Amino acid sequence: MNFLANRMNLLDMTIHVIAPIWGSMTREAMNMDAVVNIRAGVVIMVAGANLEFVPLKISDGTPTAHQIARAAGCKPPADAVVMRVLDNGEMDLLRPDQELEIAGGERFVAFLADHISLLRVDGERYEWPGGAITGAALRRLAGVPDNCVLYLQRVDRADEEIQATTLIDLDKPGIEGFISVKRMWKLNVHGVVVEFTTATVVVRDALVKARFDPSKPWQIFLKVVGEQKAEVTLDTVVDLSRPGIEKLRLMPRAVDNGEAPAPRRTFSLLEEDVAYLNRVGLVWETVVELERRWLIVRNYPLPAGFTVATSDIALEIPPDYPQAQIYGFYAHPPLALANGRAIPNTQLTGTINGKPFVGWSRYRPGQPWDPDADNVITQFALIEAALAKEAGE
């Protein structure tokens, strides 16, 4: 007695399956010129266990499932499983003697199956005729939502992610346990890594989740690997599925409420330096202390990992800048890491307006100062990289 005779109770159930290749192949999308009338033959679409549909002409407009299996080349046809793909993507398991009304363009799956495969998804047991199933079919069979990732559980190695098009050999030893995990998307918000269950996030929501106050006058930049950082607003939607998304960087905007004294401009900078500092919203001033010229940026935001969130950053500007190099940078208060690790090469000191600044000795290995290309802008790029490196970003 063959497989289908032993499992008659299986013939009444409907197996709900969806796969993208089925959904994209609607009856309207077919070349209807290839469908002839019933007397001359009818063209249907048939797929085997590989789920690749091909046209097949049958001579009978009311065939049985057994006849479809035979026409599809299943040998012996009595051992074949035949399923009809409905317009909504579901599939009906057909009895061998079930007679069908065929108009042309219908889709069927027919393949040999001499057993039922048992598998578990999230602890629930499921049955599937035959030994092969796609990831999309398995996802639909178990009702796994689109916002979850499906994994094949492994004992001896890392779990394997199952894609929609993955063809799973259920007869292979160890192919029986699957789990679904809610998909998480990560974003670095100024050193704070936050997770989201959707691939898109509004910048305002990202700041709130990272515990930054969005009502403060932030200037916000989105950093994408290989691209210049781009300014965004609180209402900007960030697509986290975009390759190279790195982080959101926050900078305080200059706000004059009439109470604080105007920043000092004791000496002038290059025009491009001034344009940059104003464009990114930094509060800055230039002062001279004991014949040393200083550019001071107030409340410069630091990446997570330091004991303070902001610091005053000072650059000593040589009298013959930009021909002479800007060397390292200085910080007040002195910076320390939250994990207690000592920061190397921070032996420089300076006093500005009676406040002690501790200097960081930093330079670009193999990249000597170029007066035609280097300036305050490139020095702040070095500062940002040095801070991020020590913070472990």
mmCIF file of C-alpha atoms in Angstrom:
data_model
loop_
_atom_site.group_PDB
_atom_site.id
_atom_site.type_symbol
_atom_site.label_atom_id
_atom_site.label_comp_id
_atom_site.label_asym_id
_atom_site.label_seq_id
_atom_site.Cartn_x
_atom_site.Cartn_y
_atom_site.Cartn_z
ATOM 1 C CA MET A 1 0.000 0.000 0.000
ATOM 2 C CA ASN A 2 1.602 3.264 -1.054
ATOM 3 C CA PHE A 3 2.198 6.419 0.975
ATOM 4 C CA LEU A 4 -1.055 8.156 0.046
ATOM 5 C CA ALA A 5 -3.132 5.134 0.914
ATOM 6 C CA ASN A 6 -1.543 4.975 4.348
ATOM 7 C CA ARG A 7 -2.152 8.643 5.043
ATOM 8 C CA MET A 8 -5.727 9.297 3.913
ATOM 9 C CA ASN A 9 -6.263 11.677 6.805
ATOM 10 C CA LEU A 10 -3.632 13.932 5.250
ATOM 11 C CA LEU A 11 -5.702 14.425 2.107
ATOM 12 C CA ASP A 12 -8.348 16.551 3.781
ATOM 13 C CA MET A 13 -6.029 19.118 5.268
ATOM 14 C CA THR A 14 -5.006 22.348 3.582
ATOM 15 C CA ILE A 15 -1.364 23.256 3.761
ATOM 16 C CA HIS A 16 -0.939 27.016 3.724
ATOM 17 C CA VAL A 17 2.198 27.986 1.882
ATOM 18 C CA ILE A 18 3.399 31.171 0.239
ATOM 19 C CA ALA A 19 6.562 31.783 -1.716
ATOM 20 C CA PRO A 20 7.554 34.966 -3.580
ATOM 21 C CA ILE A 21 8.031 33.132 -6.862
ATOM 22 C CA TRP A 22 4.424 31.960 -6.738
ATOM 23 C CA GLY A 23 3.062 35.380 -5.887
ATOM 24 C CA SER A 24 4.949 36.988 -8.749
ATOM 25 C CA MET A 25 3.538 34.521 -11.275
ATOM 26 C CA THR A 26 -0.135 35.537 -11.444
ATOM 27 C CA ARG A 27 -2.422 34.176 -14.096
ATOM 28 C CA GLU A 28 -2.592 37.630 -15.694
ATOM 29 C CA ALA A 29 1.201 37.705 -15.953
ATOM 30 C CA MET A 30 1.221 34.564 -18.119
ATOM 31 C CA ASN A 31 1.247 34.700 -21.845
ATOM 32 C CA MET A 32 -2.414 33.815 -22.359
ATOM 33 C CA ASP A 33 -1.813 33.322 -26.069
ATOM 34 C CA ALA A 34 -0.205 30.017 -25.100
ATOM 35 C CA VAL A 35 -3.432 28.767 -23.510
ATOM 36 C CA VAL A 36 -5.522 26.877 -26.049
ATOM 37 C CA ASN A 37 -9.109 25.703 -25.763
ATOM 38 C CA ILE A 38 -10.080 22.486 -24.037
ATOM 39 C CA ARG A 39 -10.491 20.464 -27.209
ATOM 40 C CA ALA A 40 -6.954 21.238 -28.344
ATOM 41 C CA GLY A 41 -5.395 21.059 -24.872
ATOM 42 C CA VAL A 42 -4.919 23.257 -21.839
ATOM 43 C CA VAL A 43 -1.673 24.799 -20.563
ATOM 44 C CA ILE A 44 -1.051 24.761 -16.822
ATOM 45 C CA MET A 45 2.027 25.669 -14.789
ATOM 46 C CA VAL A 46 3.656 22.845 -12.841
ATOM 47 C CA ALA A 47 6.584 22.828 -10.412
ATOM 48 C CA GLY A 48 8.428 19.957 -8.811
ATOM 49 C CA ALA A 49 10.108 19.912 -5.419
ATOM 50 C CA ASN A 50 12.421 22.696 -6.622
ATOM 51 C CA LEU A 51 9.351 24.971 -6.954
ATOM 52 C CA GLU A 52 10.379 26.178 -10.412
ATOM 53 C CA PHE A 53 7.231 26.466 -12.521
ATOM 54 C CA VAL A 54 7.202 25.426 -16.172
ATOM 55 C CA PRO A 55 4.295 25.306 -18.650
ATOM 56 C CA LEU A 56 2.700 21.902 -19.234
ATOM 57 C CA LYS A 57 -0.009 21.098 -21.797
ATOM 58 C CA ILE A 58 -2.652 18.561 -20.865
ATOM 59 C CA SER A 59 -5.352 17.271 -23.183
ATOM 60 C CA ASP A 60 -8.137 16.930 -20.622
ATOM 61 C CA GLY A 61 -9.943 19.952 -19.204
ATOM 62 C CA THR A 62 -11.105 17.964 -16.172
ATOM 63 C CA PRO A 63 -8.027 15.979 -15.120
ATOM 64 C CA THR A 64 -7.507 14.190 -11.832
ATOM 65 C CA ALA A 65 -4.543 14.888 -9.594
ATOM 66 C CA HIS A 66 -3.181 11.462 -10.614
ATOM 67 C CA GLN A 67 -3.284 12.502 -14.281
ATOM 68 C CA ILE A 68 -1.462 15.763 -13.529
ATOM 69 C CA ALA A 69 1.245 13.840 -11.653
ATOM 70 C CA ARG A 70 1.659 11.484 -14.605
ATOM 71 C CA ALA A 71 1.790 14.368 -17.119
ATOM 72 C CA ALA A 72 4.402 16.077 -14.920
ATOM 73 C CA GLY A 73 6.646 13.014 -15.195
ATOM 74 C CA CYS A 74 6.220 11.700 -11.638
ATOM 75 C CA LYS A 75 7.004 7.970 -11.707
ATOM 76 C CA PRO A 76 5.110 6.227 -10.335
ATOM 77 C CA PRO A 77 2.362 8.880 -10.259
ATOM 78 C CA ALA A 78 0.612 7.032 -7.421
ATOM 79 C CA ASP A 79 3.458 8.050 -5.091
ATOM 80 C CA ALA A 80 3.260 11.729 -5.999
ATOM 81 C CA VAL A 81 1.921 14.561 -3.895
ATOM 82 C CA VAL A 82 -0.066 17.034 -6.000
ATOM 83 C CA MET A 83 -0.989 20.447 -4.623
ATOM 84 C CA ARG A 84 -2.908 23.230 -6.313
ATOM 85 C CA VAL A 85 -1.595 26.764 -5.788
ATOM 86 C CA LEU A 86 -4.543 29.083 -5.225
ATOM 87 C CA ASP A 87 -4.675 32.697 -6.329
ATOM 88 C CA ASN A 88 -4.124 33.879 -2.757
ATOM 89 C CA GLY A 89 -0.911 31.853 -2.519
ATOM 90 C CA GLU A 90 -2.330 29.016 -0.426
ATOM 91 C CA MET A 91 -1.976 25.398 -1.546
ATOM 92 C CA ASP A 92 -4.505 22.579 -1.457
ATOM 93 C CA LEU A 93 -3.348 18.981 -1.169
ATOM 94 C CA LEU A 94 -5.350 17.018 -3.739
ATOM 95 C CA ARG A 95 -6.657 13.444 -3.613
ATOM 96 C CA PRO A 96 -5.339 11.250 -6.433
ATOM 97 C CA ASP A 97 -8.848 10.745 -7.809
ATOM 98 C CA GLN A 98 -9.960 14.343 -7.268
ATOM 99 C CA GLU A 99 -11.321 15.762 -10.535
ATOM 100 C CA LEU A 100 -10.492 19.378 -11.323
ATOM 101 C CA GLU A 101 -12.023 22.060 -13.528
ATOM 102 C CA ILE A 102 -9.173 23.542 -15.574
ATOM 103 C CA ALA A 103 -9.494 26.742 -17.641
ATOM 104 C CA GLY A 104 -5.786 27.340 -18.256
ATOM 105 C CA GLY A 105 -3.019 29.036 -16.336
ATOM 106 C CA GLU A 106 -3.600 27.211 -13.028
ATOM 107 C CA ARG A 107 -0.537 26.363 -10.971
ATOM 108 C CA PHE A 108 0.294 23.004 -9.408
ATOM 109 C CA VAL A 109 3.133 21.473 -7.460
ATOM 110 C CA ALA A 110 3.746 17.780 -8.081
ATOM 111 C CA PHE A 111 6.567 15.672 -6.720
ATOM 112 C CA LEU A 112 7.233 12.200 -5.375
ATOM 113 C CA ALA A 113 6.825 11.787 -1.635
ATOM 114 C CA ASP A 114 6.889 8.441 0.088
ATOM 115 C CA HIS A 115 6.876 9.813 3.614
ATOM 116 C CA ILE A 116 5.907 12.690 5.841
ATOM 117 C CA SER A 117 8.616 14.840 7.376
ATOM 118 C CA LEU A 118 8.215 15.994 10.947
ATOM 119 C CA LEU A 119 9.718 19.263 12.087
ATOM 120 C CA ARG A 120 9.403 21.792 14.882
ATOM 121 C CA VAL A 121 9.230 25.580 14.707
ATOM 122 C CA ASP A 122 9.427 27.413 18.040
ATOM 123 C CA GLY A 123 8.621 24.151 19.796
ATOM 124 C CA GLU A 124 5.460 23.447 17.771
ATOM 125 C CA ARG A 125 5.344 20.248 15.687
ATOM 126 C CA TYR A 126 4.454 20.364 11.983
ATOM 127 C CA GLU A 127 4.144 17.794 9.180
ATOM 128 C CA TRP A 128 5.206 18.237 5.579
ATOM 129 C CA PRO A 129 4.800 15.736 2.719
ATOM 130 C CA GLY A 130 8.149 14.799 1.264
ATOM 131 C CA GLY A 131 11.647 15.809 2.198
ATOM 132 C CA ALA A 132 12.053 19.312 0.795
ATOM 133 C CA ILE A 133 10.572 22.681 1.690
ATOM 134 C CA THR A 134 11.540 26.284 1.010
ATOM 135 C CA GLY A 135 12.133 28.873 3.692
ATOM 136 C CA ALA A 136 9.102 30.841 2.491
ATOM 137 C CA ALA A 137 6.894 27.744 2.651
ATOM 138 C CA LEU A 138 8.162 26.871 6.119
ATOM 139 C CA ARG A 139 7.595 30.426 7.323
ATOM 140 C CA ARG A 140 4.014 30.351 6.063
ATOM 141 C CA LEU A 141 3.383 26.852 7.395
ATOM 142 C CA ALA A 142 4.386 27.899 10.917
ATOM 143 C CA GLY A 143 2.914 31.398 10.744
ATOM 144 C CA VAL A 144 6.243 33.171 11.280
ATOM 145 C CA PRO A 145 5.674 36.957 10.925
ATOM 146 C CA ASP A 146 7.674 39.052 8.490
ATOM 147 C CA ASN A 147 9.477 40.960 11.246
ATOM 148 C CA CYS A 148 11.100 37.777 12.529
ATOM 149 C CA VAL A 149 14.189 35.952 11.315
ATOM 150 C CA LEU A 150 13.953 32.181 10.878
ATOM 151 C CA TYR A 151 16.913 30.058 11.989
ATOM 152 C CA LEU A 152 17.804 26.381 11.699
ATOM 153 C CA GLN A 153 19.090 25.327 15.083
ATOM 154 C CA ARG A 154 22.540 23.750 15.084
ATOM 155 C CA VAL A 155 24.244 21.873 17.892
ATOM 156 C CA ASP A 156 27.825 21.831 16.647
ATOM 157 C CA ARG A 157 27.953 25.275 15.012
ATOM 158 C CA ALA A 158 26.153 28.600 14.769
ATOM 159 C CA ASP A 159 22.466 28.584 13.876
ATOM 160 C CA GLU A 160 21.806 29.062 10.153
ATOM 161 C CA GLU A 161 19.525 31.858 8.953
ATOM 162 C CA ILE A 162 16.841 30.571 6.591
ATOM 163 C CA GLN A 163 16.062 32.879 3.684
ATOM 164 C CA ALA A 164 12.757 32.824 1.799
ATOM 165 C CA THR A 165 14.402 31.080 -1.159
ATOM 166 C CA THR A 166 16.396 28.582 0.905
ATOM 167 C CA LEU A 167 15.559 25.002 -0.098
ATOM 168 C CA ILE A 168 15.714 22.837 3.016
ATOM 169 C CA ASP A 169 16.432 19.120 2.821
ATOM 170 C CA LEU A 170 14.260 17.745 5.619
ATOM 171 C CA ASP A 171 15.718 14.260 5.166
ATOM 172 C CA LYS A 172 19.167 15.451 6.168
ATOM 173 C CA PRO A 173 20.089 14.433 9.741
ATOM 174 C CA GLY A 174 19.580 17.225 12.248
ATOM 175 C CA ILE A 175 17.159 19.206 10.058
ATOM 176 C CA GLU A 176 14.178 19.303 12.361
ATOM 177 C CA GLY A 177 14.351 22.246 14.757
ATOM 178 C CA PHE A 178 13.734 25.861 13.761
ATOM 179 C CA ILE A 179 13.305 29.018 15.801
ATOM 180 C CA SER A 180 12.040 32.487 14.943
ATOM 181 C CA VAL A 181 13.639 35.571 16.467
ATOM 182 C CA LYS A 182 12.343 39.099 16.199
ATOM 183 C CA ARG A 183 14.577 41.021 13.805
ATOM 184 C CA MET A 184 16.517 43.815 15.502
ATOM 185 C CA TRP A 185 18.156 46.806 13.840
ATOM 186 C CA LYS A 186 20.949 48.676 15.637
ATOM 187 C CA LEU A 187 21.945 52.334 15.466
ATOM 188 C CA ASN A 188 24.792 54.141 17.230
ATOM 189 C CA VAL A 189 23.396 57.411 18.570
ATOM 190 C CA HIS A 190 26.423 59.425 19.650
ATOM 191 C CA GLY A 191 28.057 56.391 21.240
ATOM 192 C CA VAL A 192 24.872 54.821 22.605
ATOM 193 C CA VAL A 193 23.815 51.714 20.657
ATOM 194 C CA VAL A 194 20.038 51.315 20.555
ATOM 195 C CA GLU A 195 17.939 48.595 18.930
ATOM 196 C CA PHE A 196 14.735 48.783 16.907
ATOM 197 C CA THR A 197 12.288 46.174 15.634
ATOM 198 C CA THR A 198 11.718 48.054 12.353
ATOM 199 C CA ALA A 199 14.187 48.927 9.612
ATOM 200 C CA THR A 200 13.199 52.590 9.599
ATOM 201 C CA VAL A 201 13.395 54.992 12.510
ATOM 202 C CA VAL A 202 12.676 58.686 12.976
ATOM 203 C CA VAL A 203 15.694 60.596 14.283
ATOM 204 C CA ARG A 204 13.620 62.073 17.123
ATOM 205 C CA ASP A 205 12.665 58.569 18.319
ATOM 206 C CA ALA A 206 16.293 57.443 18.108
ATOM 207 C CA LEU A 207 17.416 60.321 20.339
ATOM 208 C CA VAL A 208 14.697 59.599 22.890
ATOM 209 C CA LYS A 209 15.570 55.893 23.029
ATOM 210 C CA ALA A 210 19.249 56.777 23.509
ATOM 211 C CA ARG A 211 18.202 59.160 26.341
ATOM 212 C CA PHE A 212 19.157 62.375 24.577
ATOM 213 C CA ASP A 213 16.744 65.280 25.012
ATOM 214 C CA PRO A 214 15.445 66.148 21.502
ATOM 215 C CA SER A 215 14.208 69.551 22.715
ATOM 216 C CA LYS A 216 17.781 70.769 23.116
ATOM 217 C CA PRO A 217 19.368 72.699 20.227
ATOM 218 C CA TRP A 218 21.214 69.794 18.640
ATOM 219 C CA GLN A 219 22.792 69.796 15.235
ATOM 220 C CA ILE A 220 22.524 66.193 14.075
ATOM 221 C CA PHE A 221 24.637 64.415 11.474
ATOM 222 C CA LEU A 222 24.187 60.979 9.923
ATOM 223 C CA LYS A 223 27.453 59.169 9.214
ATOM 224 C CA VAL A 224 27.495 56.566 6.457
ATOM 225 C CA VAL A 225 30.657 54.599 5.705
ATOM 226 C CA GLY A 226 32.459 56.005 2.689
ATOM 227 C CA GLU A 227 30.383 59.215 2.590
ATOM 228 C CA GLN A 228 30.602 62.696 4.051
ATOM 229 C CA LYS A 229 28.453 63.115 7.143
ATOM 230 C CA ALA A 230 25.101 64.649 6.241
ATOM 231 C CA GLU A 231 23.025 66.919 8.450
ATOM 232 C CA VAL A 232 19.568 65.572 9.305
ATOM 233 C CA THR A 233 16.583 66.885 11.264
ATOM 234 C CA LEU A 234 14.540 65.413 14.082
ATOM 235 C CA ASP A 235 11.905 64.397 11.506
ATOM 236 C CA THR A 236 14.325 62.640 9.165
ATOM 237 C CA VAL A 237 13.583 58.939 8.640
ATOM 238 C CA VAL A 238 16.705 56.757 8.662
ATOM 239 C CA ASP A 239 16.630 53.447 6.779
ATOM 240 C CA LEU A 240 18.698 51.092 8.922
ATOM 241 C CA SER A 241 18.733 48.453 6.181
ATOM 242 C CA ARG A 242 20.884 50.751 4.058
ATOM 243 C CA PRO A 243 24.450 49.369 3.891
ATOM 244 C CA GLY A 244 27.060 51.433 5.711
ATOM 245 C CA ILE A 245 24.822 53.201 8.230
ATOM 246 C CA GLU A 246 27.285 54.013 11.028
ATOM 247 C CA LYS A 247 25.935 56.474 13.582
ATOM 248 C CA LEU A 248 24.132 59.693 14.459
ATOM 249 C CA ARG A 249 26.476 62.381 15.719
ATOM 250 C CA LEU A 250 25.163 65.222 17.917
ATOM 251 C CA MET A 251 26.649 68.704 18.106
ATOM 252 C CA PRO A 252 25.271 71.541 20.250
ATOM 253 C CA ARG A 253 24.079 74.550 18.295
ATOM 254 C CA ALA A 254 25.231 78.007 19.321
ATOM 255 C CA VAL A 255 22.401 79.680 21.201
ATOM 256 C CA ASP A 256 22.579 83.279 22.367
ATOM 257 C CA ASN A 257 19.850 84.006 24.930
ATOM 258 C CA GLY A 258 21.197 87.447 25.775
ATOM 259 C CA GLU A 259 22.751 86.365 29.069
ATOM 260 C CA ALA A 260 26.105 84.839 28.126
ATOM 261 C CA PRO A 261 28.909 87.134 26.960
ATOM 262 C CA ALA A 262 29.677 87.114 23.275
ATOM 263 C CA PRO A 263 32.562 84.769 22.331
ATOM 264 C CA ARG A 264 35.899 86.526 22.071
ATOM 265 C CA ARG A 265 37.652 86.899 18.727
ATOM 266 C CA THR A 266 41.133 87.995 19.772
ATOM 267 C CA PHE A 267 42.704 86.812 16.515
ATOM 268 C CA SER A 268 41.397 85.653 13.168
ATOM 269 C CA LEU A 269 41.208 82.168 11.675
ATOM 270 C CA LEU A 270 41.086 81.101 8.064
ATOM 271 C CA GLU A 271 37.791 81.803 6.324
ATOM 272 C CA GLU A 272 37.162 78.087 5.808
ATOM 273 C CA ASP A 273 37.808 77.446 9.509
ATOM 274 C CA VAL A 274 35.248 80.057 10.556
ATOM 275 C CA ALA A 275 32.711 78.746 8.048
ATOM 276 C CA TYR A 276 33.136 75.189 9.354
ATOM 277 C CA LEU A 277 32.862 76.090 13.047
ATOM 278 C CA ASN A 278 29.724 78.123 12.419
ATOM 279 C CA ARG A 279 28.201 75.553 10.085
ATOM 280 C CA VAL A 280 28.406 72.712 12.615
ATOM 281 C CA GLY A 281 27.045 74.948 15.363
ATOM 282 C CA LEU A 282 30.036 74.977 17.702
ATOM 283 C CA VAL A 283 30.440 77.694 20.344
ATOM 284 C CA TRP A 284 33.986 78.917 19.874
ATOM 285 C CA GLU A 285 36.331 81.788 20.588
ATOM 286 C CA THR A 286 39.936 82.775 20.040
ATOM 287 C CA VAL A 287 42.043 84.062 22.925
ATOM 288 C CA VAL A 288 45.691 84.852 23.623
ATOM 289 C CA GLU A 289 47.166 83.644 26.914
ATOM 290 C CA LEU A 290 50.838 84.405 27.706
ATOM 291 C CA GLU A 291 51.551 84.927 24.000
ATOM 292 C CA ARG A 292 50.033 81.555 23.133
ATOM 293 C CA ARG A 293 47.114 81.688 20.702
ATOM 294 C CA TRP A 294 44.184 79.383 21.466
ATOM 295 C CA LEU A 295 41.053 78.346 19.631
ATOM 296 C CA ILE A 296 38.600 77.122 22.291
ATOM 297 C CA VAL A 297 35.433 75.142 21.493
ATOM 298 C CA ARG A 298 33.008 75.106 24.411
ATOM 299 C CA ASN A 299 31.085 71.989 25.482
ATOM 300 C CA TYR A 300 32.340 69.767 22.701
ATOM 301 C CA PRO A 301 30.268 66.503 22.788
ATOM 302 C CA LEU A 302 32.224 63.355 23.633
ATOM 303 C CA PRO A 303 31.436 59.773 22.611
ATOM 304 C CA ALA A 304 30.081 57.453 25.292
ATOM 305 C CA GLY A 305 32.799 55.891 27.406
ATOM 306 C CA PHE A 306 34.213 58.989 29.098
ATOM 307 C CA THR A 307 33.337 60.127 32.610
ATOM 308 C CA VAL A 308 31.893 63.368 31.255
ATOM 309 C CA ALA A 309 29.573 64.021 28.308
ATOM 310 C CA THR A 310 31.194 67.254 27.097
ATOM 311 C CA SER A 311 34.505 69.049 27.390
ATOM 312 C CA ASP A 312 36.093 72.303 26.307
ATOM 313 C CA ILE A 313 38.541 71.526 23.497
ATOM 314 C CA ALA A 314 41.425 73.865 22.736
ATOM 315 C CA LEU A 315 43.803 74.007 19.790
ATOM 316 C CA GLU A 316 47.011 76.021 19.993
ATOM 317 C CA ILE A 317 47.197 78.009 16.754
ATOM 318 C CA PRO A 318 50.788 78.878 15.765
ATOM 319 C CA PRO A 319 51.423 82.506 14.690
ATOM 320 C CA ASP A 320 52.397 81.338 11.212
ATOM 321 C CA TYR A 321 49.461 78.914 10.815
ATOM 322 C CA PRO A 322 48.657 77.307 8.369
ATOM 323 C CA GLN A 323 52.310 77.066 7.325
ATOM 324 C CA ALA A 324 53.036 75.765 10.821
ATOM 325 C CA GLN A 325 51.284 72.656 12.090
ATOM 326 C CA ILE A 326 48.546 72.449 14.743
ATOM 327 C CA TYR A 327 49.798 69.877 17.215
ATOM 328 C CA GLY A 328 47.358 67.585 19.054
ATOM 329 C CA PHE A 329 44.618 69.146 21.199
ATOM 330 C CA TYR A 330 43.855 70.065 24.800
ATOM 331 C CA ALA A 331 40.822 69.330 26.990
ATOM 332 C CA HIS A 332 39.269 70.792 30.137
ATOM 333 C CA PRO A 333 38.334 69.157 32.390
ATOM 334 C CA PRO A 334 40.994 66.454 31.950
ATOM 335 C CA LEU A 335 39.377 63.478 30.226
ATOM 336 C CA ALA A 336 39.154 60.050 31.846
ATOM 337 C CA LEU A 337 37.584 56.796 30.693
ATOM 338 C CA ALA A 338 34.656 55.317 32.613
ATOM 339 C CA ASN A 339 36.353 51.908 32.683
ATOM 340 C CA GLY A 340 39.379 53.359 34.499
ATOM 341 C CA ARG A 341 41.877 52.616 31.751
ATOM 342 C CA ALA A 342 44.636 55.211 31.466
ATOM 343 C CA ILE A 343 44.737 57.275 28.290
ATOM 344 C CA PRO A 344 48.224 57.247 26.733
ATOM 345 C CA ASN A 345 50.174 60.267 25.520
ATOM 346 C CA THR A 346 48.329 62.914 27.518
ATOM 347 C CA GLN A 347 51.295 64.610 29.203
ATOM 348 C CA LEU A 348 50.973 68.049 27.598
ATOM 349 C CA THR A 349 49.602 70.846 29.771
ATOM 350 C CA GLY A 350 48.407 74.387 29.285
ATOM 351 C CA THR A 351 46.599 77.056 31.259
ATOM 352 C CA ILE A 352 43.888 79.180 29.666
ATOM 353 C CA ASN A 353 42.018 81.796 31.690
ATOM 354 C CA GLY A 354 43.278 80.139 34.855
ATOM 355 C CA LYS A 355 41.886 76.717 33.926
ATOM 356 C CA PRO A 356 44.185 73.707 33.453
ATOM 357 C CA PHE A 357 43.965 71.991 30.072
ATOM 358 C CA VAL A 358 45.532 68.573 29.505
ATOM 359 C CA GLY A 359 46.969 67.997 26.060
ATOM 360 C CA TRP A 360 46.666 64.909 23.875
ATOM 361 C CA SER A 361 49.683 64.182 21.707
ATOM 362 C CA ARG A 362 48.111 62.938 18.481
ATOM 363 C CA TYR A 363 49.258 62.972 14.858
ATOM 364 C CA ARG A 364 48.579 61.227 11.549
ATOM 365 C CA PRO A 365 51.174 58.451 10.976
ATOM 366 C CA GLY A 366 52.737 58.791 7.560
ATOM 367 C CA GLN A 367 50.724 61.936 6.759
ATOM 368 C CA PRO A 368 52.820 65.086 7.324
ATOM 369 C CA TRP A 369 51.059 68.400 7.776
ATOM 370 C CA ASP A 370 50.135 69.957 4.411
ATOM 371 C CA PRO A 371 49.590 73.745 4.659
ATOM 372 C CA ASP A 372 47.599 73.690 1.423
ATOM 373 C CA ALA A 373 45.154 71.027 2.649
ATOM 374 C CA ASP A 374 45.276 70.847 6.456
ATOM 375 C CA ASN A 375 43.527 73.290 8.776
ATOM 376 C CA VAL A 376 41.216 73.437 11.783
ATOM 377 C CA ILE A 377 38.712 71.262 9.915
ATOM 378 C CA THR A 378 41.130 68.369 9.386
ATOM 379 C CA GLN A 379 42.414 68.767 12.950
ATOM 380 C CA PHE A 380 38.906 68.255 14.331
ATOM 381 C CA ALA A 381 38.603 65.138 12.187
ATOM 382 C CA LEU A 382 41.735 63.872 13.959
ATOM 383 C CA ILE A 383 40.233 64.846 17.332
ATOM 384 C CA GLU A 384 37.026 62.964 16.641
ATOM 385 C CA ALA A 385 38.931 59.870 15.534
ATOM 386 C CA ALA A 386 41.216 60.009 18.607
ATOM 387 C CA LEU A 387 38.296 60.326 21.032
ATOM 388 C CA ALA A 388 36.362 57.521 19.337
ATOM 389 C CA LYS A 389 39.396 55.225 19.416
ATOM 390 C CA GLU A 390 39.931 55.688 23.153
ATOM 391 C CA ALA A 391 36.193 55.248 23.842
ATOM 392 C CA GLY A 392 36.224 51.976 21.931
ATOM 393 C CA GLU A 393 33.896 52.998 19.076
#
